[in-house]
Every structure is written in structure tokens, then in C-alpha cells.
């Protein structure tokens, strides 16, 4: 299970829409967009869509100034991440013009080779299956809680996702850092429960679709430093 499946480098560079749902994330949204723009991948192949979801700050304004397409969703009755995704895809007219859509949280950043590595895996599986990627901690040295979170996600990637992938068993997506083929999204995003990632993963299994894993595509996530912050994230 510790074997790292490698994917051959491909010349084909797929076109991706990048989906970022953000609620009052003015302090971090620029960091993520800049890391995407600094990545070693043809930038004309990457379009960034930021869903300003019930924001009361400058998240949308900052994202727009950095070249992202901003979709504003101010429906206070719909607070889940899945509902934000559903709203976003109802406002993207050219879904089929993309090969896939990559999902991030606003507090993520990506390694410079992230899109190349993820693209290698996506093309390897014929651009027909979802691919999850390696989640690393952005601030593991900031205290016990971010260190524990980082350890949990790293071990999950190594033992669960990579292990299942090596045995050709479907995995699942977890919150962010994954790509979904556009042909699975032509009718929009229809997973709106509080655990939309698990709902999508279960639906994939029921429909005979596999979710693979790319160990070499690394993204980073800022982990909560306090119990209060963690609790607010879980409630949100």
C-alpha cells in the first residue's frame, strides 16, 4: 500500500475550470489565486471561478481584481458548500468546453507542478474519472492542532487513498483538491447535503464511476489553530 503509483507525463494539457467557494475569505483568497497563477501550467487552460457565498467582506472584490470570475450567491437560506457549488454551476454556461473542474477551498495553495501532475493522472484514466490529490498541511508547525490535522490528512492519503488506488479500488473525494470530469457536471452539481463530498463519492460508486488518487499532485491547506476555529469550521 505504500507504493506510489506514478503516471506518465503527457503532452496534452486539458482545460480546467477551477471552483473556489469562499465565505468571508478576504485574507486568504489572494494567496490561493496567486499560487494558481504561478503554477507551471498553461494559464490559458485554467479559468478560476470564485463563489462569493454569503460574504460580508471584500472576498469577491479581491478575487475579481486578480482575474477570477466571481459568482455572487447571497442566499442566506442555503449555507452548505454543496449548495454553493450547485448555484455556481447553474451560472456557468460553457461547462462542456472544459475537460474537468478542480475544486479548492479558499485557504488552499498549490505546488508549482500540481496541475501538471493531476493532468497526467486525469489523461491516464481517459478524462472519464475523478482524481483526488495529496493534501498537505500549510501550517503544521503552528501548534498541536494543525500538526494533528496535518498528520491525519497525510496518513489518510498514504494509507487509505493511495492504498486503495494501488489495488484498483475506488477511493473518495474529501472536501477539496480533486478534479471531476465535465461530462459528470453538464447537468450541474446536485450534491447539497452537509457532506457533499461523501454524497458525490457514493453516487460515483452507484453509477460505476471510480475515483482515483494522484500522490504527486500536492496541495496545501491551512489548518485551524484553536478548538474555537475548528468548531466554527465544522458548524459552517
Steps between C-alpha positions, in 0.01 A plus 500: 500500500799734540580477128455836330327450166666724242332624185688560175550862400268599216518776241126559501407787728133485588286805564372535854254719683611560858220527756565682827219555748586780741311649792674806648845388384655834407816417696584185304323504163781698336762252619320210331437684173861614485628146560281379213632773272859417595454129427696337218202443270366689193296774661267527202384151595392607851192710575434588864145528633456639851161458666463788744258311724311723745805724538508816708858597411710572188551138390324548165664834432850364563438188290372710209802732518722193461323385184253246639140470386290583806159345558315669786256289700319682779234243589509486880271196498760289319820472701657169403797468270301274270234766458768754410633260235150443364444873467836548331446234234157644421687819402779345290371482143790320331548195723564265208780722368714382794651155540451510875443715806739517794364583846690694767434668833599864530777423752679260264813558294649275233849371422648638179467165322154422641301540179754314286496202737123498536461535124729199441270284714182646351614424145630156606145401598354635177362822652200297617565458874544732795849531648581603857840635601743515791391738776788642703496745789592862439559577869587172674761678716250748647383284789361166609166527320632587151769234545238235585281606210799486265597155626146373457469618140848377405441153642158484333661576166772238547303218661146544372502679165834384364447148633159463341626648175787252487251213525278660234223559752308824481580770755305811591534874492543695822392861494753644256796426277326285241399516133164387359451435125277761340268238353396417857403864553308596184180481704655696785613407848221316680661401830383745763508314831727615782750235383489568126835329443380169646172535310687549172732205577207268579320608184812423296512145638128448431552611140808288438745791504835471672687766696876469464788658691807693387770495766727745318242779466546689827287781634521666839229593746513733797383309807314653798721607790237500775202290604274802448613540139463128438151500649389797289627324187308186586180700562546688172 
